Short mmCIF file of C-alpha atoms in Angstrom, two decimals:
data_model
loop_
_atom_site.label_atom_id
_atom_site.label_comp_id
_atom_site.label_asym_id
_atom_site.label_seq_id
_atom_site.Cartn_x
_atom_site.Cartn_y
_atom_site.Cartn_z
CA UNK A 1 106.02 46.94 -91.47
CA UNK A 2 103.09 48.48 -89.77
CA UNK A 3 103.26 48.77 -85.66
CA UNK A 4 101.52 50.07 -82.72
CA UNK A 5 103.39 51.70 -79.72
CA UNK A 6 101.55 52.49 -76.76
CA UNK A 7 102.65 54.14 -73.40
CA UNK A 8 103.87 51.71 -70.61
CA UNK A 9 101.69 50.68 -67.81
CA UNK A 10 101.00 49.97 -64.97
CA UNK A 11 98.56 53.04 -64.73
CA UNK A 12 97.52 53.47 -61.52
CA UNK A 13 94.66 56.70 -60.93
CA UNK A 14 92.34 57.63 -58.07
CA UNK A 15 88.67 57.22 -58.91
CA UNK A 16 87.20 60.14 -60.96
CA UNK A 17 90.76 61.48 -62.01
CA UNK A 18 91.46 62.28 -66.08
CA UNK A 19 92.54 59.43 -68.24
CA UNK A 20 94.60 59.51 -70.83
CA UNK A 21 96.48 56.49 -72.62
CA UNK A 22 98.83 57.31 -75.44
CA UNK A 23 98.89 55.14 -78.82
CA UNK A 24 101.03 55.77 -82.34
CA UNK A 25 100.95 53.79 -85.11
CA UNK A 26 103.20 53.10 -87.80
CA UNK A 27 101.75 51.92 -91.22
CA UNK A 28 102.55 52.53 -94.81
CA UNK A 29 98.90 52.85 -95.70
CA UNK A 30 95.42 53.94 -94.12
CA UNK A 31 94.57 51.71 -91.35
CA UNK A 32 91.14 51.39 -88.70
CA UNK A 33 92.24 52.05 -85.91
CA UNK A 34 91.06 50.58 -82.50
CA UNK A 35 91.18 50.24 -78.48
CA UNK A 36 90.80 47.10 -76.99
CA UNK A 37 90.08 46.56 -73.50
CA UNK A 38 90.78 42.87 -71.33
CA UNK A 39 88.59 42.77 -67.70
CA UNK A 40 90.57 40.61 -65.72
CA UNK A 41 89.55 36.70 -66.68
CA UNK A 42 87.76 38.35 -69.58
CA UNK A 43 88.67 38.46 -73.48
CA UNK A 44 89.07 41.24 -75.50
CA UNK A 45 86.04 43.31 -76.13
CA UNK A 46 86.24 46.28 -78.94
CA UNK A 47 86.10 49.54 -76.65
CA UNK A 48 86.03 51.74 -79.87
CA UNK A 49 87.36 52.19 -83.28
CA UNK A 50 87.81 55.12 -85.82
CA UNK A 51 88.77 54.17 -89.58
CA UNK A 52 89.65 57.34 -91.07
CA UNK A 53 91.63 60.47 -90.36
CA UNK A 54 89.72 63.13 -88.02
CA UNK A 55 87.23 60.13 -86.52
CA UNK A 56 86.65 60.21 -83.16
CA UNK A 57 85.83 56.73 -81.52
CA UNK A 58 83.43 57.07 -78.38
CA UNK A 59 82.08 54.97 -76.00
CA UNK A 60 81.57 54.52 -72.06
CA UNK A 61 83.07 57.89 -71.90
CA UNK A 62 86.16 56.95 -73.71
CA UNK A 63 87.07 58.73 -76.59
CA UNK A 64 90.05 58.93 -79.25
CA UNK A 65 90.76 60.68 -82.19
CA UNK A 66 92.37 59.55 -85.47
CA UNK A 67 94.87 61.80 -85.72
CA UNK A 68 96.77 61.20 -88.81
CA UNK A 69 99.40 64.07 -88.73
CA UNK A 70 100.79 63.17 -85.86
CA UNK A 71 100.08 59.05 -86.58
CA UNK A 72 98.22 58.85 -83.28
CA UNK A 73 94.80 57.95 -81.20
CA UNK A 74 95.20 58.64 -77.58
CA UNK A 75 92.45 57.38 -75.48
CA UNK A 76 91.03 59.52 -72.97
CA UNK A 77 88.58 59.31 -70.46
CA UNK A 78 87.46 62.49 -68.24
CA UNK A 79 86.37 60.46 -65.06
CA UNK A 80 87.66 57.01 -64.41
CA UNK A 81 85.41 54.49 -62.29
CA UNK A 82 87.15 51.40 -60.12
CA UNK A 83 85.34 49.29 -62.76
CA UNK A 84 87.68 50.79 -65.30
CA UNK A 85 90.36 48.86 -63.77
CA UNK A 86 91.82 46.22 -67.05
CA UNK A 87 93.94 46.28 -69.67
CA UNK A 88 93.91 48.47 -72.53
CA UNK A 89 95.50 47.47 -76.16
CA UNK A 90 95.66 49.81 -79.22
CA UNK A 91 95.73 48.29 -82.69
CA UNK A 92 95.44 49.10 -86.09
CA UNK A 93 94.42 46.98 -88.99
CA UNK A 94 95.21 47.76 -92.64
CA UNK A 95 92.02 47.51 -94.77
CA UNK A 96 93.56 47.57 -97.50
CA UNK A 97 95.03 43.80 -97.42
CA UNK A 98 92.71 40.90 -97.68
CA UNK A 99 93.49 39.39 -94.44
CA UNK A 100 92.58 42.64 -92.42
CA UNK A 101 94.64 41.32 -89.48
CA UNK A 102 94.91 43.27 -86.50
CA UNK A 103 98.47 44.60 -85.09
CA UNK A 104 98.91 45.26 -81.67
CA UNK A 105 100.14 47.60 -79.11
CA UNK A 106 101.96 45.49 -75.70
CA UNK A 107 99.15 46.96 -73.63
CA UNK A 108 98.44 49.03 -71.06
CA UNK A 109 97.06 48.36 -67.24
CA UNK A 110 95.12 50.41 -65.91
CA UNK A 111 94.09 50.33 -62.05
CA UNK A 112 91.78 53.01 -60.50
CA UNK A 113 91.41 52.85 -56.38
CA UNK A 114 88.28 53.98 -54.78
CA UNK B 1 74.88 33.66 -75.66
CA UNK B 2 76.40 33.62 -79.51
CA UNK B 3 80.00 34.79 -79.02
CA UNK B 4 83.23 33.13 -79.88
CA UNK B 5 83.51 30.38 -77.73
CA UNK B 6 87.18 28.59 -76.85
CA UNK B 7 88.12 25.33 -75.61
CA UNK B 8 89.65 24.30 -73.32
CA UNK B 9 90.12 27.60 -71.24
CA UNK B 10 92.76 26.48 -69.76
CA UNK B 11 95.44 23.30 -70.24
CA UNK B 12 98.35 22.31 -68.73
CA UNK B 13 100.87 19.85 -70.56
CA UNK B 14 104.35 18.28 -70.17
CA UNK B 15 106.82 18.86 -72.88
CA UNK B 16 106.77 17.05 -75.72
CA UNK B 17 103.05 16.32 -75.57
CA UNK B 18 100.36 16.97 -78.49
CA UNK B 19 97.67 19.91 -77.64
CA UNK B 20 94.56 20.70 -80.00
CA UNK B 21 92.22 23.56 -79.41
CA UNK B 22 89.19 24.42 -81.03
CA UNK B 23 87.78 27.78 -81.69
CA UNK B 24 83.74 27.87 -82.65
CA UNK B 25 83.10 31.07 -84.05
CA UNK B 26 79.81 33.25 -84.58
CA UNK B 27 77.70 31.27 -86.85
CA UNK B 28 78.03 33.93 -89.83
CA UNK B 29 81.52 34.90 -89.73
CA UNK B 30 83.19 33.75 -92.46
CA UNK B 31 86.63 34.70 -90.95
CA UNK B 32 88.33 33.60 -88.35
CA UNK B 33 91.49 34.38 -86.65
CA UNK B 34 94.28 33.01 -84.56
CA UNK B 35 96.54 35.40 -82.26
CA UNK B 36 99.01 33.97 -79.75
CA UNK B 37 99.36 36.70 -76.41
CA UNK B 38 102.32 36.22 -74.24
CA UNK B 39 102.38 37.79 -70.63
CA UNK B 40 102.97 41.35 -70.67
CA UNK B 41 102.54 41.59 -74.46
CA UNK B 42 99.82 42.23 -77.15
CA UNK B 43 98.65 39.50 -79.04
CA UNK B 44 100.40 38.64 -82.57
CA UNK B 45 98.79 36.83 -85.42
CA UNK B 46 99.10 33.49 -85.95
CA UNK B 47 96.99 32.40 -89.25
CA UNK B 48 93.41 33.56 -91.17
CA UNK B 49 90.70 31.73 -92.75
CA UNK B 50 88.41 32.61 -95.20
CA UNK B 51 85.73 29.98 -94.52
CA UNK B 52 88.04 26.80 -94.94
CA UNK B 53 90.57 27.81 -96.70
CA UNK B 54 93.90 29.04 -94.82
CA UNK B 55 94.85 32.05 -96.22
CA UNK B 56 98.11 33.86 -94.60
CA UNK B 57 100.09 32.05 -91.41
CA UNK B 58 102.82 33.95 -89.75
CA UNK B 59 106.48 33.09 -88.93
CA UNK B 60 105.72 32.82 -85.83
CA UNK B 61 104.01 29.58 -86.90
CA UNK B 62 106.31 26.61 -86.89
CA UNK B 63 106.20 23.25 -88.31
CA UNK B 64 104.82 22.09 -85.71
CA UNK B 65 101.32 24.17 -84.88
CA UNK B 66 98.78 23.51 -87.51
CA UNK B 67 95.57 25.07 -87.68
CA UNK B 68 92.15 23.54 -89.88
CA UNK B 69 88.93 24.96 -90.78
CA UNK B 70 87.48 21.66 -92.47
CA UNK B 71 84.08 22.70 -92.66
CA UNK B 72 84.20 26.52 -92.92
CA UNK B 73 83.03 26.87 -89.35
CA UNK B 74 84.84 25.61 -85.83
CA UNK B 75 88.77 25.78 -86.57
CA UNK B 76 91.50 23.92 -84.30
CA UNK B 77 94.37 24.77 -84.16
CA UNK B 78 97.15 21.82 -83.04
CA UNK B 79 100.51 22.15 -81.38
CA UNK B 80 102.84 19.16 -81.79
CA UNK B 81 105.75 18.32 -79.63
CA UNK B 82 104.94 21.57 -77.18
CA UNK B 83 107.94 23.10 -75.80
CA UNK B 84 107.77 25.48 -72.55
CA UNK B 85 107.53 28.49 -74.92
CA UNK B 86 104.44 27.89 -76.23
CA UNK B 87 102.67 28.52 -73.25
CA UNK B 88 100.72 31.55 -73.87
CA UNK B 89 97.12 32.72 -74.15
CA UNK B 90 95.86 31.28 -77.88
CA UNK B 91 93.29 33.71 -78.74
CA UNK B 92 90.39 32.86 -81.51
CA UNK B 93 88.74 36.02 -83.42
CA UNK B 94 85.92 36.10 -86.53
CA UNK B 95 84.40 38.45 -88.30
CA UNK B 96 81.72 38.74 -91.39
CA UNK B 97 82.85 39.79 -94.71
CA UNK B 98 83.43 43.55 -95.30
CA UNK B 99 85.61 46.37 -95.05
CA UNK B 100 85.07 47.88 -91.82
CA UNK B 101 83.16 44.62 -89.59
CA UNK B 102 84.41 44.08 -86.04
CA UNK B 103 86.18 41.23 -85.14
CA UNK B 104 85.09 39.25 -81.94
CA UNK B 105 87.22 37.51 -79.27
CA UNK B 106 87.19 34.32 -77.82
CA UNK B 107 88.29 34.12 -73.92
CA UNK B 108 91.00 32.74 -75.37
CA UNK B 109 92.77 28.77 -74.36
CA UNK B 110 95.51 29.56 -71.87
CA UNK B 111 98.25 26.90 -72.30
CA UNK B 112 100.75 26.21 -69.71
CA UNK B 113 103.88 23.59 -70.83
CA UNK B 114 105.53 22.53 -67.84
#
């Protein structure tokens, strides 16, 4: 069946240092793809999504790139802030079902120190 | 603020004890979602509705959770008999109809079984 594997945390970077979170995906079909973030005490917000091959996701300076030769969308930031700090899940969902559930990567913590 | 809400946020219960949770969802999201997120892992799917009616539940759900949507809005979901592994983070999503919509989050109902 479809899966998500993301790299293993804990992350821990020094304010303004380069980001980058790994994510591949296996799935039989074309799935969205999509990065979750969790703020401690928080739920999960949508951080960005891409839903076809060659889309890049962007948003508070995060980025990732469908990349569907090599099944993956890393998520990279150029300058992390402390406020970064949370956990980040990767997850794909296959649109072509009717349920259009989401599968999910364990998740990845992130901590950035002043 | 219109968001998914969840309660309780939090409950503790001794074995063997009935639980119910309810899930209110964004007023025009016709599905919702229940994921189950253990510590130190990503969330996995639970059941779907499409307004009241239960579409898919996972083998993860046993005889004895049981979720309801009786009105094609709020949703609980029910755990009878709670053992010590269901404690985990129950997590309520929806989303309107279409291909590519988002799904939103709840903060989730953290249960404890002790």
């Amino acid at each position: 069946g479809d899966s998500v594997t993301q790299m293993e945390g804990p992350v821990t970077l020094s304010e303004e240092a380069f980001l980058t979170i790994n994510c591949t995906y296996t799935a039989t079909g074309y799935p969205s793809l999509f990065w979750y973030v969790q703020y401690p005490g928080e739920g999960l917000q949508l951080l960005l999504k891409a839903t076809k091959a060659d889309d890049k996701g962007s948003n508070k300076g995060f980025e990732a790139t469908y990349r569907k030769e090599t099944t993956s969308f890393h998520l990279e930031k150029g300058s992390v802030q402390v406020s970064d700090s949370a956990v980040y899940f990767c997850a794909l969902r296959d649109d072509a079902g009717n349920n259009r559930k989401l599968i999910w990567g364990l998740g990845t913590s992130l901590a950035v120190n002043p | 603020d219109t968001g998914v809400s969840q309660d309780p946020r939090h409950k503790i219960t001794k074995r063997g004890q009935n639980v119910t949770f309810r899930c209110d969802p964004i007023s025009e999201h016709n599905r919702l979602y229940w994921y189950r997120q253990t510590l130190g892992q990503g969330p996995e799917f639970l059941t779907y509705f499409q307004n009241e009616a239960q579409l898919e539940k996972s083998r993860l759900l046993s005889d004895r959770f049981s979720a309801e949507r009786p009105k094609g809005s709020f949703s609980t979901l029910e755990i009878q008999r709670t053992e010590q592994g269901d404690s985990a983070m129950y997590l309520c999503a929806s989303r309107r109809e279409g291909r590519n919509t988002e799904a939103f989050f709840g903060q989730g109902t953290r249960l404890t079984v002790v």
